[in-house]
Each structure stands twice: as C-alpha cells, then as structure tokens.
Short mmCIF file of C-alpha atoms and ligand atoms in Angstrom, two decimals:
data_model
loop_
_atom_site.label_atom_id
_atom_site.label_comp_id
_atom_site.label_asym_id
_atom_site.label_seq_id
_atom_site.Cartn_x
_atom_site.Cartn_y
_atom_site.Cartn_z
CA MET A 25 0.00 0.00 0.00
CA LYS A 26 1.34 3.41 -0.99
CA ARG A 27 1.80 6.19 1.56
CA LEU A 28 1.66 9.98 1.33
CA LEU A 29 4.32 12.24 2.83
CA GLY A 30 3.15 15.63 4.06
CA ILE A 31 5.39 18.50 5.19
CA ASP A 32 4.35 21.69 6.97
CA LEU A 33 7.25 24.15 6.71
CA GLY A 34 7.23 26.98 9.23
CA GLY A 35 9.65 29.59 10.55
CA THR A 36 10.58 27.57 13.66
CA THR A 37 9.94 23.93 12.71
CA ALA A 38 9.23 21.75 9.73
CA LYS A 39 6.63 19.11 10.60
CA PHE A 40 6.49 15.82 8.71
CA ALA A 41 3.94 13.02 8.56
CA ILE A 42 3.55 9.74 6.73
CA LEU A 43 -0.11 9.11 5.98
CA THR A 44 -2.25 6.43 4.40
CA LEU A 45 -4.09 7.24 1.19
CA GLU A 46 -7.17 7.74 3.39
CA GLY A 47 -5.42 10.54 5.30
CA GLU A 48 -4.68 8.68 8.54
CA ILE A 49 -1.39 9.80 10.09
CA GLN A 50 0.91 6.81 10.69
CA GLN A 51 4.12 8.56 11.71
CA LYS A 52 4.96 12.12 12.69
CA TRP A 53 8.19 13.95 13.38
CA SER A 54 9.64 17.43 13.13
CA ILE A 55 12.96 19.23 12.73
CA LYS A 56 14.09 22.76 13.55
CA THR A 57 14.04 25.22 10.66
CA ASP A 58 17.54 26.62 10.18
CA VAL A 59 16.95 30.17 8.97
CA THR A 60 20.65 31.14 9.05
CA ASN A 61 22.49 31.88 5.76
CA ASP A 62 19.30 33.09 4.03
CA GLY A 63 17.69 29.73 4.80
CA LYS A 64 19.90 27.83 2.40
CA ASN A 65 20.12 24.76 4.69
CA ILE A 66 16.33 24.37 4.97
CA ILE A 67 15.73 22.21 1.91
CA PRO A 68 18.89 20.06 2.33
CA ASN A 69 17.84 19.44 5.96
CA ILE A 70 14.33 18.47 4.86
CA ILE A 71 15.71 16.08 2.24
CA GLU A 72 18.05 14.48 4.77
CA SER A 73 15.21 14.08 7.26
CA ILE A 74 12.91 12.47 4.67
CA LEU A 75 15.52 9.93 3.58
CA GLN A 76 16.53 9.18 7.16
CA ASN A 77 12.98 8.67 8.41
CA LEU A 78 11.79 6.58 5.46
CA ASN A 79 14.70 4.33 6.34
CA VAL A 80 13.79 4.31 10.05
CA TYR A 81 10.22 3.27 9.23
CA GLY A 82 11.36 0.59 6.79
CA LEU A 83 9.98 2.36 3.73
CA SER A 84 11.58 2.84 0.33
CA SER A 85 10.65 5.50 -2.19
CA ASN A 86 8.56 2.81 -3.94
CA ASP A 87 6.23 2.84 -0.94
CA VAL A 88 5.56 6.58 -1.25
CA LEU A 89 3.19 8.06 -3.82
CA GLY A 90 4.65 11.53 -3.47
CA ILE A 91 5.56 14.42 -1.20
CA GLY A 92 3.40 17.47 -0.51
CA MET A 93 4.40 20.63 1.30
CA GLY A 94 2.89 23.83 2.66
CA SER A 95 5.24 26.80 2.78
CA PRO A 96 5.11 30.43 3.88
CA GLY A 97 5.76 33.10 1.27
CA ALA A 98 4.62 33.49 -2.31
CA VAL A 99 4.37 29.97 -3.71
CA ASP A 100 4.15 29.19 -7.40
CA SER A 101 2.44 25.84 -7.16
CA LYS A 102 2.91 25.06 -10.87
CA LYS A 103 6.65 25.76 -10.97
CA GLY A 104 7.19 24.53 -7.41
CA THR A 105 9.04 27.64 -6.31
CA VAL A 106 8.86 29.95 -3.28
CA ILE A 107 9.89 33.58 -3.02
CA GLY A 108 9.63 36.20 -0.28
CA ALA A 109 9.28 33.86 2.68
CA TYR A 110 11.01 36.29 5.03
CA ASN A 111 10.49 34.22 8.19
CA LEU A 112 12.56 31.49 6.49
CA GLY A 113 15.22 33.88 5.25
CA TRP A 114 14.11 33.19 1.66
CA LYS A 115 14.22 36.52 -0.16
CA THR A 116 15.14 35.13 -3.58
CA MET A 117 13.45 32.45 -5.67
CA GLN A 118 13.85 28.94 -4.20
CA PRO A 119 13.51 26.00 -6.64
CA VAL A 120 12.05 23.74 -3.93
CA LYS A 121 10.35 21.23 -6.23
CA ASP A 122 13.44 20.69 -8.39
CA GLN A 123 15.67 20.21 -5.35
CA ILE A 124 13.40 17.74 -3.55
CA GLU A 125 12.47 15.72 -6.65
CA ALA A 126 16.12 15.40 -7.71
CA ALA A 127 17.18 14.15 -4.27
CA THR A 128 14.28 11.80 -3.51
CA GLY A 129 13.10 10.68 -6.95
CA LEU A 130 9.53 11.30 -5.75
CA PRO A 131 6.92 13.63 -7.26
CA PHE A 132 6.58 16.81 -5.22
CA PHE A 133 3.70 19.25 -4.83
CA ILE A 134 3.65 22.55 -2.97
CA ASP A 135 1.24 25.32 -2.05
CA ASN A 136 0.94 28.24 0.35
CA ASP A 137 0.72 27.14 4.01
CA ALA A 138 -2.74 28.59 4.66
CA ASN A 139 -4.08 27.00 1.46
CA VAL A 140 -2.66 23.68 2.56
CA ALA A 141 -4.22 23.96 6.03
CA ALA A 142 -7.54 24.68 4.28
CA LEU A 143 -7.16 21.46 2.29
CA GLY A 144 -6.43 19.57 5.51
CA GLU A 145 -9.55 20.83 7.29
CA ARG A 146 -11.60 20.08 4.20
CA TRP A 147 -10.26 16.53 3.88
CA LYS A 148 -10.23 15.32 7.49
CA GLY A 149 -11.39 18.23 9.69
CA ALA A 150 -14.28 20.64 10.15
CA GLY A 151 -15.10 20.77 6.43
CA GLU A 152 -14.80 17.02 5.81
CA GLY A 153 -16.65 15.86 2.73
CA GLU A 154 -17.79 19.34 1.71
CA ASP A 155 -17.17 20.78 -1.76
CA ASN A 156 -17.07 24.44 -0.77
CA VAL A 157 -15.05 25.53 2.24
CA ILE A 158 -13.50 28.83 3.27
CA PHE A 159 -10.73 28.49 5.85
CA VAL A 160 -9.65 31.54 7.84
CA THR A 161 -6.59 31.26 10.05
CA LEU A 162 -6.14 33.81 12.82
CA GLY A 163 -2.52 33.78 13.91
CA THR A 164 0.21 36.41 14.03
CA GLY A 165 -1.42 37.52 10.80
CA VAL A 166 -4.64 36.42 9.11
CA GLY A 167 -4.48 33.97 6.21
CA GLY A 168 -6.86 31.74 4.41
CA GLY A 169 -7.67 29.25 1.73
CA VAL A 170 -10.75 28.95 -0.45
CA ILE A 171 -12.03 25.67 -1.86
CA VAL A 172 -14.74 25.98 -4.49
CA GLU A 173 -16.48 22.95 -5.97
CA GLY A 174 -13.69 20.75 -4.67
CA ASN A 175 -10.78 22.82 -5.94
CA LEU A 176 -8.45 25.15 -4.14
CA ILE A 177 -8.60 28.46 -5.95
CA HIS A 178 -5.51 30.48 -6.87
CA GLY A 179 -7.12 33.12 -9.11
CA ALA A 180 -4.44 35.08 -10.93
CA GLY A 181 -2.05 34.02 -8.19
CA ALA A 182 -3.06 35.66 -4.92
CA ALA A 183 -6.59 34.36 -4.28
CA GLY A 184 -7.57 33.53 -0.73
CA GLU A 185 -5.61 36.33 0.96
CA LEU A 186 -8.48 36.75 3.38
CA GLY A 187 -6.41 38.80 5.82
CA HIS A 188 -6.56 41.72 3.39
CA ILE A 189 -10.31 41.91 3.01
CA ASN A 190 -11.17 45.48 3.89
CA VAL A 191 -13.38 45.80 6.96
CA ASP A 192 -12.76 49.49 7.71
CA PRO A 193 -11.54 51.83 4.94
CA ASN A 194 -10.35 54.34 7.56
CA GLY A 195 -8.91 51.73 9.88
CA TYR A 196 -5.45 50.78 11.06
CA LEU A 197 -2.51 50.67 8.68
CA CYS A 198 -1.76 47.13 7.47
CA THR A 199 1.65 45.61 6.64
CA CYS A 200 0.45 45.51 3.00
CA GLY A 201 0.23 49.31 2.92
CA ASN A 202 -3.57 49.59 2.95
CA ARG A 203 -5.82 50.65 5.80
CA GLY A 204 -8.41 48.57 7.60
CA CYS A 205 -7.52 45.06 6.43
CA LEU A 206 -9.08 42.23 8.47
CA GLU A 207 -5.58 41.28 9.63
CA THR A 208 -5.18 44.60 11.48
CA VAL A 209 -8.05 43.73 13.83
CA ALA A 210 -8.57 39.95 13.77
CA SER A 211 -5.01 38.61 14.12
CA ALA A 212 -3.43 37.99 17.53
CA THR A 213 -1.73 41.38 17.26
CA GLY A 214 -4.96 42.94 15.97
CA VAL A 215 -6.91 41.81 19.04
CA VAL A 216 -4.22 43.32 21.26
CA ARG A 217 -4.33 46.55 19.23
CA LEU A 218 -8.10 46.79 19.80
CA ALA A 219 -7.60 46.11 23.51
CA LEU A 220 -4.98 48.86 23.84
CA ASP A 221 -7.15 51.36 21.97
CA PHE A 222 -10.27 50.52 23.95
CA SER A 223 -8.41 50.80 27.24
CA LYS A 224 -7.26 54.32 26.30
CA SER A 225 -10.76 55.59 25.59
CA ASP A 226 -12.69 53.60 28.17
CA SER A 227 -12.89 54.62 31.80
CA GLU A 228 -14.72 51.53 33.02
CA GLU A 229 -13.13 49.24 35.64
CA SER A 230 -11.39 46.47 33.79
CA GLU A 231 -8.61 43.97 34.31
CA ILE A 232 -7.33 44.72 30.79
CA LYS A 233 -7.10 48.40 31.60
CA ARG A 234 -5.20 47.54 34.80
CA LEU A 235 -2.74 45.38 32.86
CA VAL A 236 -2.21 48.10 30.26
CA ASP A 237 -1.84 50.83 32.89
CA ASP A 238 0.71 48.68 34.79
CA GLY A 239 2.70 48.12 31.60
CA LYS A 240 1.98 44.38 31.68
CA GLU A 241 1.67 42.28 28.57
CA VAL A 242 -1.78 41.80 27.05
CA THR A 243 -2.26 38.92 24.60
CA ALA A 244 -5.22 37.78 22.52
CA LYS A 245 -5.53 34.78 24.85
CA ILE A 246 -5.74 37.07 27.91
CA VAL A 247 -8.44 39.17 26.18
CA PHE A 248 -10.60 36.13 25.40
CA ASP A 249 -9.99 34.57 28.85
CA LEU A 250 -11.07 37.80 30.54
CA ALA A 251 -14.11 38.03 28.26
CA LYS A 252 -15.12 34.54 29.41
CA GLN A 253 -14.93 35.89 32.99
CA GLY A 254 -17.16 38.82 32.04
CA ASP A 255 -14.58 41.62 32.08
CA PRO A 256 -16.50 44.54 30.51
CA LEU A 257 -13.66 45.90 28.39
CA ALA A 258 -12.63 42.43 27.18
CA LEU A 259 -16.23 41.85 26.14
CA LYS A 260 -16.20 45.09 24.15
CA VAL A 261 -12.99 44.06 22.40
CA VAL A 262 -14.39 40.62 21.56
CA ASP A 263 -17.58 42.27 20.32
CA GLN A 264 -15.69 44.65 18.00
CA PHE A 265 -13.44 41.82 16.77
CA SER A 266 -16.58 39.77 16.07
CA ILE A 267 -18.22 42.60 14.11
CA TYR A 268 -15.17 42.81 11.83
CA LEU A 269 -14.81 39.05 11.34
CA GLY A 270 -18.60 38.63 11.06
CA VAL A 271 -18.75 41.24 8.28
CA ALA A 272 -15.86 39.58 6.45
CA CYS A 273 -17.48 36.13 6.74
CA ALA A 274 -20.86 37.47 5.58
CA ASN A 275 -19.29 39.11 2.53
CA MET A 276 -17.26 36.04 1.62
CA ALA A 277 -20.34 33.87 1.98
CA SER A 278 -22.35 36.15 -0.30
CA ILE A 279 -19.87 35.45 -3.08
CA LEU A 280 -19.21 31.76 -2.56
CA ASN A 281 -21.96 30.40 -0.26
CA PRO A 282 -19.71 27.63 1.10
CA GLU A 283 -21.11 24.84 3.27
CA SER A 284 -18.59 25.89 5.93
CA ILE A 285 -16.43 28.78 6.96
CA VAL A 286 -13.80 27.19 9.18
CA ILE A 287 -11.97 29.41 11.67
CA GLY A 288 -8.54 28.20 12.78
CA GLY A 289 -5.17 29.49 13.95
CA GLY A 290 -3.91 30.37 17.43
CA VAL A 291 -6.60 32.98 18.20
CA SER A 292 -9.34 30.41 17.49
CA ALA A 293 -8.13 28.42 20.51
CA ALA A 294 -10.44 30.80 22.44
CA GLY A 295 -13.10 28.35 21.25
CA GLU A 296 -16.87 28.62 21.33
CA ILE A 297 -16.98 32.19 22.73
CA LEU A 298 -15.22 33.33 19.55
CA ARG A 299 -17.33 31.23 17.19
CA GLU A 300 -20.67 32.23 18.64
CA ASN A 301 -19.85 35.95 18.75
CA VAL A 302 -18.68 35.95 15.14
CA GLU A 303 -21.75 33.93 14.18
CA LYS A 304 -24.01 36.51 15.84
CA TYR A 305 -22.76 39.21 13.45
CA PHE A 306 -22.48 36.83 10.51
CA LEU A 307 -26.20 36.10 10.92
CA GLN A 308 -26.90 39.82 11.16
CA TYR A 309 -25.02 40.77 7.98
CA ALA A 310 -25.26 37.74 5.67
CA PHE A 311 -27.66 37.51 2.74
CA PRO A 312 -30.73 35.65 4.12
CA PRO A 313 -30.45 32.42 2.05
CA VAL A 314 -26.77 32.25 3.02
CA LYS A 315 -27.53 32.47 6.76
CA THR A 316 -28.97 28.98 6.81
CA SER A 317 -26.78 27.23 4.25
CA THR A 318 -23.33 28.46 5.37
CA LYS A 319 -22.15 27.30 8.81
CA LEU A 320 -19.39 28.84 10.91
CA LYS A 321 -17.19 26.19 12.50
CA LEU A 322 -14.01 26.00 14.55
CA ALA A 323 -11.09 24.16 12.96
CA GLN A 324 -10.58 20.62 14.29
CA LEU A 325 -7.10 19.50 13.27
CA GLY A 326 -4.92 22.05 15.09
CA ASN A 327 -1.27 21.66 14.11
CA ASP A 328 -1.98 18.57 11.99
CA ALA A 329 -3.97 20.51 9.37
CA GLY A 330 -0.76 21.42 7.52
CA VAL A 331 0.71 17.92 7.11
CA ILE A 332 -2.70 16.43 6.28
CA GLY A 333 -3.42 19.11 3.67
CA ALA A 334 0.09 18.70 2.26
CA ALA A 335 -0.58 14.99 1.81
CA TRP A 336 -3.83 15.90 0.04
CA LEU A 337 -1.81 17.90 -2.53
CA VAL A 338 -0.23 14.58 -3.55
CA LYS A 339 -3.45 12.60 -3.47
CA ALA A 340 -5.33 15.24 -5.49
CA ASN A 341 -3.01 14.57 -8.41
CA TYR A 342 -3.94 10.89 -8.56
CA ILE A 343 -7.74 11.02 -8.33
ZN1 ZN B 430 -3.51 44.39 4.24
#
C-alpha cells in the first residue's frame, strides 16, 4: 500500500507526517528550521530528514506516492518555487520542487501554508466531505484558503488572501500598505491593538485596563480569557473583533456560499466564545439564504492541518 508524505514548513519547525491514502497519520516527526544563511540549509535538511525517516520506518521511495508541502511566502504551485518567505530567510526564488524531486526521486507538490491547512480541514477536519469551504486562520497575521467545488482556488495568483479583506476603509494601517484590512483587527496582534485602543478611551473598571496601565503584557488569549470571565472591556474588544470578522465572513459567503467557513489558527483556541460571537454578526449581515446554508465552525485538526493538507496535494493529483 502506498503512503503519502506531508510537510508543513514553518519559521521555527518543519513538521512531517507519513499518511495512508485515506489521510490517517501513521508517523509524525519534526525538525528545527535553520533560517541562518538566508535559509539555504532548509531544503537540504528536509531532504536528509525524509531519507533518514523513510529508512527508520522501513519504507523505500517505492512505498511513497509523493511528497506534498505547505510553505510560507509566495508559492508558485505550478513551478514549485517559493519567493519572499522572510520568516525562512528566503528573499530570492527557491527551486524547492526541483531540489526535492532530484534528491528523492519522488513527485513533489507545494502550495501556500494557509491554502494547505484549508485542504487539511476540508479533507479530514471541520469541512470534511464538503465541496465548498472557506478556511480563515487567525494567527500572528490572518491567512486563508478557499475551496470551491472541490478545488483550491488560486485566481491570478493571490486568491484567498483573506487577511486583506477590507473591513474598515479608515482603519489601522496594514503591513500591506492599505488601511483597515481584516488582519489589522482579527489577528493575535490585531486583538491586542483593539484592547490597547479601547483601554485608552474607556474609563470603566477592567482587568485589561489595569494590565495596560501597569505596563503588563496583554495577549489575545488574555483578552478572550477575561471576556469569558465577564470583564466589561474584554467583552467590548471581543464584540468589536466579532463585528469585523462577522462582516468579512458574511461578505465572503455572499460570493461563494460555502457549506462551511472554518476558523482556525492560534486565536481560534479561544473556542466557542469566539465562534458564537462571530456567528451573531455573521447572521446579522449575511444575505438571508446564506444564513442557513453556510455554517461557521471551529477548525478541528490544530497543528496537523498542515501535514494532512500537504498529503492531500499529492493525493489530489492521482484522483
Ligand atoms: Zn492588508
């Protein structure tokens, strides 16, 4: 029986998994990402780790159908190249596919990391079995992947950049140069930004305000934890965050009407309080027929979404 090899390349670690053709993880391991020297050791280290671990698990390249990978940066999935992955040190074009295929003799497929996580959630997670899924990941930034009628969409190259949906034309300045992108208010740093702004203008008693006034660190997790405890300012921050994300979800759903919008990433660890607040505004702003046919769900696969989606990249080429 053939296996799939999935890789989730990130700025601190590269995660690997060997999976069955049905998407069950059989083996998992990870290595540190060496970002020194413009990241030029990253691919050689990945190749070495693949060869070593196939050997450890008694597999030859004949047992593997192919290798899939999710990567940060601008990925050309057709050419198999990555450019501008600054958290890896990759400023110039990296011929990832050529390097890995030459060293392993296995077919290799690559896509953007958020797209790959979307494929994972759609294959084995919250969007399992559905043809139309929008995946939003709320981490340091906001990313996403859009699956329409079973296919991941790339558009003219940059489709699915959900973090740059405009939710406030006069809003905060985004890293992309525009104002009011979803990422400026719905990422981990965006939630903190809202909390800091609210604590400046709000005179109400609040633990968040105390933390800010004492110069203590405020994180997205602290904001959601305090909201769960009923802290008034934390609740206002969560409410404003939910308006922005609810508007974005309603607008996306009006275009694509997916079965599911799946919310993942570190911020989504806040859980049901996040989902139900975003849903409240989604239901307020969405086109009526969309309200009942598009469901908002929390991601289910956590850190495994990347390796599972990467394995799907391989499988998708054989079905
Ligand atoms: Zn932006």
